[in-house]
Coordinates of C-alpha atoms in Angstrom, one line a residue:
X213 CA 57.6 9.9 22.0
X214 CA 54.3 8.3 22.3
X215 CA 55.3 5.4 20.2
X216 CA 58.2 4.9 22.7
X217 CA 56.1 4.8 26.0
X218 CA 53.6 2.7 24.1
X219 CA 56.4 0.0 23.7
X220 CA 57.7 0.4 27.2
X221 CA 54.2 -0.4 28.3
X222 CA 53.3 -3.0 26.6
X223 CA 57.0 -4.4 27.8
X224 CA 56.0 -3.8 31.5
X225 CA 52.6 -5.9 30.8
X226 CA 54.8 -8.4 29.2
X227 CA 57.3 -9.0 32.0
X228 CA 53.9 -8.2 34.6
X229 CA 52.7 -11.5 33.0
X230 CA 55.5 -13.2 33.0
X231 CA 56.5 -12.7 36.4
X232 CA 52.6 -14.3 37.3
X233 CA 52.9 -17.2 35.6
X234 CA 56.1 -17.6 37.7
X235 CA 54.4 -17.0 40.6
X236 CA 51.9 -19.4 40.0
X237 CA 54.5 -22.4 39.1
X238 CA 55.2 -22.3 43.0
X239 CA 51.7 -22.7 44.2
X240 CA 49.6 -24.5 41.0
X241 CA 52.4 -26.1 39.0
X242 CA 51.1 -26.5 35.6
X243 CA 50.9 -30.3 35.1
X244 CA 52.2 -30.4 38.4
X245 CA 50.8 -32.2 41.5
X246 CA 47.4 -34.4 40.3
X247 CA 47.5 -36.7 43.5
X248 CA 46.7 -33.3 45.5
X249 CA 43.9 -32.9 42.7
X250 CA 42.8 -36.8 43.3
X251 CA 42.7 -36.6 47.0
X252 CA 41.0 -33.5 47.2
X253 CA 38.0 -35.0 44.7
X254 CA 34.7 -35.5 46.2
X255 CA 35.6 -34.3 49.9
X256 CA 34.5 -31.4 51.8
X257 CA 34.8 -28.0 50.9
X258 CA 36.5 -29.8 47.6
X259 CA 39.5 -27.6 47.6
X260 CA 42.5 -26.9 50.3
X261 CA 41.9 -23.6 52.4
X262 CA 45.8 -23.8 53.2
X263 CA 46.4 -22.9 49.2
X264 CA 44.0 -20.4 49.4
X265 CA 45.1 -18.6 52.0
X266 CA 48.2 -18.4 49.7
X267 CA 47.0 -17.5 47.1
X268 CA 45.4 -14.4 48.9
X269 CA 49.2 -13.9 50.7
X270 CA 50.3 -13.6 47.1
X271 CA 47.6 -11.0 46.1
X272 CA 45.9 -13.1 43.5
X273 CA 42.5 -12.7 45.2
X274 CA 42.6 -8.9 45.0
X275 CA 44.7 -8.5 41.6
X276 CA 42.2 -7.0 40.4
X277 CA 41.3 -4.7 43.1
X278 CA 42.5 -1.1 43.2
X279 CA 45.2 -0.6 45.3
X280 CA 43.6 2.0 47.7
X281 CA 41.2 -0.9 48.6
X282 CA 44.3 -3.0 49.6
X283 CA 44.2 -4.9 46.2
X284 CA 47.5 -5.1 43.3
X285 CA 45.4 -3.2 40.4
X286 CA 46.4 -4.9 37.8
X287 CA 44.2 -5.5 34.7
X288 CA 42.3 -8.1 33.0
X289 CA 45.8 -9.4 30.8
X290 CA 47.4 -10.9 34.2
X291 CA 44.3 -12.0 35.3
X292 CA 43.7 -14.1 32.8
X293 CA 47.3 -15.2 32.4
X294 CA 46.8 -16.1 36.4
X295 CA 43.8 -18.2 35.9
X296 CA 45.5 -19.4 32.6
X297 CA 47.7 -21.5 34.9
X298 CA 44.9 -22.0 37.9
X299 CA 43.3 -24.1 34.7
X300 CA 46.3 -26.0 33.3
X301 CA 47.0 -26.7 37.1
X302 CA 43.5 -28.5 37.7
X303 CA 43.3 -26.2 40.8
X304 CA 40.3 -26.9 42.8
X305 CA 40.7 -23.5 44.9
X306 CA 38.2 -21.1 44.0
X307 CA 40.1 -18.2 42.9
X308 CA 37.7 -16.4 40.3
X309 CA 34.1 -16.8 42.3
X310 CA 36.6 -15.2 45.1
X311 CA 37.9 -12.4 42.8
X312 CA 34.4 -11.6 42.0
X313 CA 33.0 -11.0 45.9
X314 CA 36.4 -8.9 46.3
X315 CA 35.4 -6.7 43.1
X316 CA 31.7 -6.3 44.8
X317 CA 33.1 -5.6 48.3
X318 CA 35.5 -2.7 46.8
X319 CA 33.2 -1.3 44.8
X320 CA 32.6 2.5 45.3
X321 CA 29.3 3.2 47.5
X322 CA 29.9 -0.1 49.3
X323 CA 29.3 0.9 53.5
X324 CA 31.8 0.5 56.1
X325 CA 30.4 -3.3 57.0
X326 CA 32.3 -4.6 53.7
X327 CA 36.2 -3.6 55.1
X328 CA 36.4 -6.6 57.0
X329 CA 35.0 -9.0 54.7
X330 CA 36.9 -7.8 52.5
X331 CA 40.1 -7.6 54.5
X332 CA 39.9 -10.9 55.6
X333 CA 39.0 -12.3 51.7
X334 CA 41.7 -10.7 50.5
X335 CA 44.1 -12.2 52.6
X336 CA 42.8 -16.4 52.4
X337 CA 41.4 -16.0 55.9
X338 CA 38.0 -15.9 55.1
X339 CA 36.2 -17.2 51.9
X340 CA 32.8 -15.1 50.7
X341 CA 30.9 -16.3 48.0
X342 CA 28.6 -14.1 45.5
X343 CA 25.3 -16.3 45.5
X344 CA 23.8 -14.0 42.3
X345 CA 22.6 -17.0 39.9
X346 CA 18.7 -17.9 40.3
X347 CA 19.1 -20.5 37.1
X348 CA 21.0 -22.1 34.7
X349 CA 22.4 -20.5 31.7
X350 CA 22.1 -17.1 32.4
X351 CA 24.9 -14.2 33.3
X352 CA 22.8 -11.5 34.7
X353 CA 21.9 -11.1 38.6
X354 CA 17.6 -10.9 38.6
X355 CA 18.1 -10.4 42.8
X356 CA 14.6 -11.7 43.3
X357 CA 14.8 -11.6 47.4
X358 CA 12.9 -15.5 48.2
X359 CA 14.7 -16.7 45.4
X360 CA 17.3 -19.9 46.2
X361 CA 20.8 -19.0 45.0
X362 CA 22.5 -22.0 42.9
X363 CA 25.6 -23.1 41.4
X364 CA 27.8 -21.7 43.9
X365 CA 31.1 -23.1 43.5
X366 CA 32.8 -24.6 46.5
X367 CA 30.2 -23.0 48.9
X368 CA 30.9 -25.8 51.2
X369 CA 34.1 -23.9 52.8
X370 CA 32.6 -20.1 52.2
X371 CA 32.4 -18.2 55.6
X372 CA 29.8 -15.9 54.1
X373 CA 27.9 -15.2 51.0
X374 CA 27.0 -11.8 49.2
X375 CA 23.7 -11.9 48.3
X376 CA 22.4 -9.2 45.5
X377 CA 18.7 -8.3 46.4
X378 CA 16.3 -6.3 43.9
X379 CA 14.8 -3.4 45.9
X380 CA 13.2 -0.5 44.8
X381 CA 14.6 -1.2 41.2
X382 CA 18.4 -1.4 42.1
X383 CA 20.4 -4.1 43.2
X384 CA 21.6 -4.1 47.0
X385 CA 24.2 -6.5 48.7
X386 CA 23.6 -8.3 51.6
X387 CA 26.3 -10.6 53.6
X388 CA 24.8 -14.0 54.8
X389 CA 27.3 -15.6 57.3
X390 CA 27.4 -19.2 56.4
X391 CA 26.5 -19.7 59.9
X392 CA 22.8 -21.4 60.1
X393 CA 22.2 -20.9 56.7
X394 CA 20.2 -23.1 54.5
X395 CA 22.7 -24.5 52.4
X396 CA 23.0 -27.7 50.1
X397 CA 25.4 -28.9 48.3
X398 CA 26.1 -31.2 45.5
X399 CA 28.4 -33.1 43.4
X400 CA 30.1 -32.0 40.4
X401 CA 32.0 -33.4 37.7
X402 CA 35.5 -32.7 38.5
X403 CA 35.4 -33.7 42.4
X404 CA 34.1 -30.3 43.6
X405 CA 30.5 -28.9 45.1
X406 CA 28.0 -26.7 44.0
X407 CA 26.1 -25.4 46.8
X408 CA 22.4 -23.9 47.1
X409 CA 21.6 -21.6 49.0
X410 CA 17.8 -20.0 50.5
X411 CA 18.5 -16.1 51.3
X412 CA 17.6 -15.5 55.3
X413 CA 18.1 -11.6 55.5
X414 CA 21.5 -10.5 56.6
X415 CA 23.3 -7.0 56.9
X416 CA 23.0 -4.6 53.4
X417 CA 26.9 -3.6 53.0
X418 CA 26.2 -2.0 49.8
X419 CA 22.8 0.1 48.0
X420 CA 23.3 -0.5 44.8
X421 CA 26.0 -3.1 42.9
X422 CA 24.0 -3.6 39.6
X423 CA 27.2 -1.9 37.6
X424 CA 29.6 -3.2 39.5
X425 CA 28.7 -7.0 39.3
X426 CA 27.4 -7.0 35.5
X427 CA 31.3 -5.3 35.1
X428 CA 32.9 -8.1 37.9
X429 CA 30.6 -11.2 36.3
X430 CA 31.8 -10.3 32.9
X431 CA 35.3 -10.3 34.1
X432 CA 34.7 -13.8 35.9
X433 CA 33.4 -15.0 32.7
X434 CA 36.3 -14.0 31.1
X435 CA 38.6 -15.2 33.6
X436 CA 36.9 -18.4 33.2
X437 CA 37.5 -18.6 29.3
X438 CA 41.3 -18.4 30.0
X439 CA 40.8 -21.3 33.0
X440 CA 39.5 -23.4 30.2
X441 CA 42.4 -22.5 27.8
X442 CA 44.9 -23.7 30.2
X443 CA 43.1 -26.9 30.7
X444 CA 43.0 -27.8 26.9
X445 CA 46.5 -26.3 26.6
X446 CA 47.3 -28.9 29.1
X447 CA 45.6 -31.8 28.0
X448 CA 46.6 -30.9 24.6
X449 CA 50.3 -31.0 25.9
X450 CA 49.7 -34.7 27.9
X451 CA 48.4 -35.8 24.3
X452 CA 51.4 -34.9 22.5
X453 CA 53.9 -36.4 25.1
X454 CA 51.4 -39.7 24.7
X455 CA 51.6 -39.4 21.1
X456 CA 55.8 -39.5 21.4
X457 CA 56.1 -42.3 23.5
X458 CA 53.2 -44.8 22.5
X459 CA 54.8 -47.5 20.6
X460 CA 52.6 -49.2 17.8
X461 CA 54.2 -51.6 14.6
X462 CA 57.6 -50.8 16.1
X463 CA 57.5 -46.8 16.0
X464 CA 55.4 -44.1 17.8
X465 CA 51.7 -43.9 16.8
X466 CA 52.7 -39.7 16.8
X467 CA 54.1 -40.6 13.3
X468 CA 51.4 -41.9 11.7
X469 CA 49.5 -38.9 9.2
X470 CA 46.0 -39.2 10.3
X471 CA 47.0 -39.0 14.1
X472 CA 48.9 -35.8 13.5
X473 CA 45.9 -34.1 10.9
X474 CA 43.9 -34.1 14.4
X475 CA 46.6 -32.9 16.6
X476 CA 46.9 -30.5 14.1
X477 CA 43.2 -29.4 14.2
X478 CA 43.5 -29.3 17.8
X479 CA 46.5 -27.2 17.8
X480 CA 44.5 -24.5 15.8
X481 CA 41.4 -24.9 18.2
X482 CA 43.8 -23.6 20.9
X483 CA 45.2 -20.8 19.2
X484 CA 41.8 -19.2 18.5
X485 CA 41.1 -19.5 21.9
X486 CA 43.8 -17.5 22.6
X487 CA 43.9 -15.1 20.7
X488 CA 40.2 -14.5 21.7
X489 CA 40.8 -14.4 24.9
X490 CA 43.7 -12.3 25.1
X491 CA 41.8 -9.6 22.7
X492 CA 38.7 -9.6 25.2
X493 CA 41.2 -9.0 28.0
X494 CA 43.4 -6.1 25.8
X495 CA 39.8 -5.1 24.8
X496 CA 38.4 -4.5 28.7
X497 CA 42.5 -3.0 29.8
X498 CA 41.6 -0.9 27.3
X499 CA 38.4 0.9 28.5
X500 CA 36.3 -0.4 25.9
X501 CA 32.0 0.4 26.7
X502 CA 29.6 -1.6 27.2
X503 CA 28.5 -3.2 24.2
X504 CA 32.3 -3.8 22.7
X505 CA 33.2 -5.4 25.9
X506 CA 30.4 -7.6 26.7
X507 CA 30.9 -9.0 22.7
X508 CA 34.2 -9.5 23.0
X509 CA 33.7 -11.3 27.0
X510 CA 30.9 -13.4 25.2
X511 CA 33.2 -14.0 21.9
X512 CA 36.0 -16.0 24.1
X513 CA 33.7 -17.7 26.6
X514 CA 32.1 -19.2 23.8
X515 CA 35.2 -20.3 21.9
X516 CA 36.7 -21.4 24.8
X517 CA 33.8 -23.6 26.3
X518 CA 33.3 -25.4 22.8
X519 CA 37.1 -25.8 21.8
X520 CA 37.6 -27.4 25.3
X521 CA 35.4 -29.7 25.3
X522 CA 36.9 -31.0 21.9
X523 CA 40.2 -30.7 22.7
X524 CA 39.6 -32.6 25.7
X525 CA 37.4 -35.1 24.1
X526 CA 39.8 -35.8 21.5
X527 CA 42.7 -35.8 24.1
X528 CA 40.9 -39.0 26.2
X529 CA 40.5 -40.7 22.3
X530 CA 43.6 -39.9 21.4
X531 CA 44.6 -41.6 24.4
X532 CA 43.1 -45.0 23.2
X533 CA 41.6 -47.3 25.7
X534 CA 43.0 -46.1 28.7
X535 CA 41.9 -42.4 28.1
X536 CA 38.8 -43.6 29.3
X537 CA 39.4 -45.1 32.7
X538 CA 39.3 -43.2 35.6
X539 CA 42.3 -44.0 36.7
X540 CA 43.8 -42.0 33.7
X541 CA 44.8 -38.3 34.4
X542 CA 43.7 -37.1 31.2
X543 CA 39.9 -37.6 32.0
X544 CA 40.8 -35.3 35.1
X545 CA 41.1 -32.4 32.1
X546 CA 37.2 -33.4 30.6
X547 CA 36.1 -33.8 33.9
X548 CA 37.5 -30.0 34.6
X549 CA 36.4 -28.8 31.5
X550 CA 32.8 -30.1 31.5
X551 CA 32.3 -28.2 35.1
X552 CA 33.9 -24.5 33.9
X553 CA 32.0 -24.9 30.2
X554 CA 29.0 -24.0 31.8
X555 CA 30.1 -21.9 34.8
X556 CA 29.1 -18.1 34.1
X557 CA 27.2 -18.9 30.9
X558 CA 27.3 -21.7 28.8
X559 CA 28.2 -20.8 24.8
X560 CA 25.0 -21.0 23.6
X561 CA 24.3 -17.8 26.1
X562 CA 27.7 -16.1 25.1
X563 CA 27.1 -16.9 21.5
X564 CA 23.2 -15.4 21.4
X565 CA 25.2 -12.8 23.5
X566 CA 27.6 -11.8 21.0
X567 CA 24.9 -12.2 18.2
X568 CA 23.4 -8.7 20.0
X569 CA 26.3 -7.0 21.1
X570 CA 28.9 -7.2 18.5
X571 CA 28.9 -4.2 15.7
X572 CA 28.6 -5.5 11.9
X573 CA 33.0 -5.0 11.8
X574 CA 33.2 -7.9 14.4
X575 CA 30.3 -10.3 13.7

């Protein structure tokens, strides 16, 4: 009997999935629209609100959220499957930083302030950003309170930003309305802004958050991971097609043996990444503690960060001259890649990471 439910679940998550990635064909086309991506580089806020707000009508922002908060509560699987396709699509929207201030204003013990943030977040209206990094290369929130917040992705359109203060040795939230705050912001490699932000007080909505956002920035790291696999799976894909059609002595340079050895390499690149990354996210479905599931989080960000930058690498060489101009759409998949490598921890982090988490049966 238990063998028989087992199936039936994992047949539910199957068609969950499926029914996702179908969803997100009609908003993020995988390999669909790049003149939206083009037109959208390098212009304020960097991404389209419009699509945003969609993607909240659809429930993305708050798949992960229960649903007594107003959230889908679906699990880590589909949300990597989701951003699996938000990466292969290029899009620009910033789903997972979103996904991680909806975890943060659900959480249990946050105060009656957070509903309408989180209301409104949930939906698309409203955009709130967590501002919790203090450096680069690091995953863990230090909350010092004078402390300028960086790297926050497309802060430019955020309404507000969740701010995780250190006081009295816990973690509180504070919301910041992007209203006269003290924020920059700065180019970044794939046509988007990082913003920095210098904390100015605002209203504590929650007392402590340190276990919720180590749990919600391990999930966003994860989330990332799978972002980066649909880029390289994408780029891996354009390469292929390139490879079919390019004619060179009369037949397709795909033919020729030492073209196909590093497609071939490629092609196993991408199917360690996946399989990492849909382990991590089985792994964290599954309950796993602390230790197992920041190994396993740290094991795919790290694969998935250094395979993408090869596969993409190798995609704009593959390409021959032309890869390289900017005109080409395949350096829009390096550009992409060299921008979420290093979003919630660089590899070298996740690997050093892994290193001390992972028991002697994994490492």
């Amino acid at each position: 009997m238990s063998e028989v439910l087992e199936r039936e679940g994992v047949e539910e998550r199957a068609e969950s999935i499926r029914m996702i990635r179908e969803s997100a064909a009609g908003i993020a086309p995988r390999g669909g629209d790049r003149k939206r991506i083009r037109a959208l580089r390098f212009k304020e806020p960097g991404f389209d609100p419009a699509v945003l707000r969609q993607m909240g009508e659809q429930g993305w922002i708050g798949l992960r959220v229960p649903e007594s908060r107003g959230g889908a509560g679906l699990g880590m699987s589909e949300f990597c499957a989701l951003a699996e396709e938000m990466g292969a699509a290029l899009a620009p929207e910033p789903l997972i930083p979103a996904a991680l201030s909806a975890a943060l204003l659900a959480a249990p013990g946050a105060a009656s302030g957070a509903e309408g943030p989180l209301d409104a977040l949930l939906g698309g209206d409203q955009l709130v950003l967590t501002a919790w990094q203090e450096a680069a290369g690091m995953l863990e929130a230090s909350g010092t309170a004078d402390a300028a917040r960086v790297f926050i992705p497309q802060a430019g359109g955020a309404q507000a930003f969740l701010v995780p203060v250190r006081e009295g040795g816990r973690l509180s939230l504070r919301l910041q309305p992007r209203e006269g705050a003290d924020l920059t912001l700065e180019k970044t490699q794939d046509g988007a802004f990082y913003g920095t932000l210098r904390p100015a007080g605002g209203e504590v909505i929650a007392e402590d958050v340190g276990g919720a956002l180590e749990l919600a920035l391990d999930e966003a790291a994860l989330a990332t991971a799978a972002c980066l696999l649909g880029v390289m799976d994408q780029a891996f894909a354009l390469t292929l097609d390139y490879l079919r059609t390019r004619q060179q002595f009369g037949k397709p340079i795909g033919s020729f043996q030492a073209l196909q050895h590093r497609a071939a390499d490629l092609k196993v690149q991408l199917a360690l990444s996946r399989a990492s990354v849909e382990a991590a996210a089985a792994l964290l479905d599954g309950g796993a503690d602390r230790a197992a599931r920041r190994a396993a989080v740290s094991r795919a960000k790290a694969r998935a960060s250094d395979a993408a930058m090869l596969v993409t690498r190798q995609a704009i060489q593959l390409h021959g001259g032309i890869g390289y101009t900017d005109e080409a759409d395949i350096g829009l998949y390096l550009r992409k890649t060299m921008v979420l490598a290093n979003q919630f921890g660089p590899s070298a982090l996740h690997r050093r990471r892994f290193a001390a988490e992972a028991r002697e049966d994994e490492a």
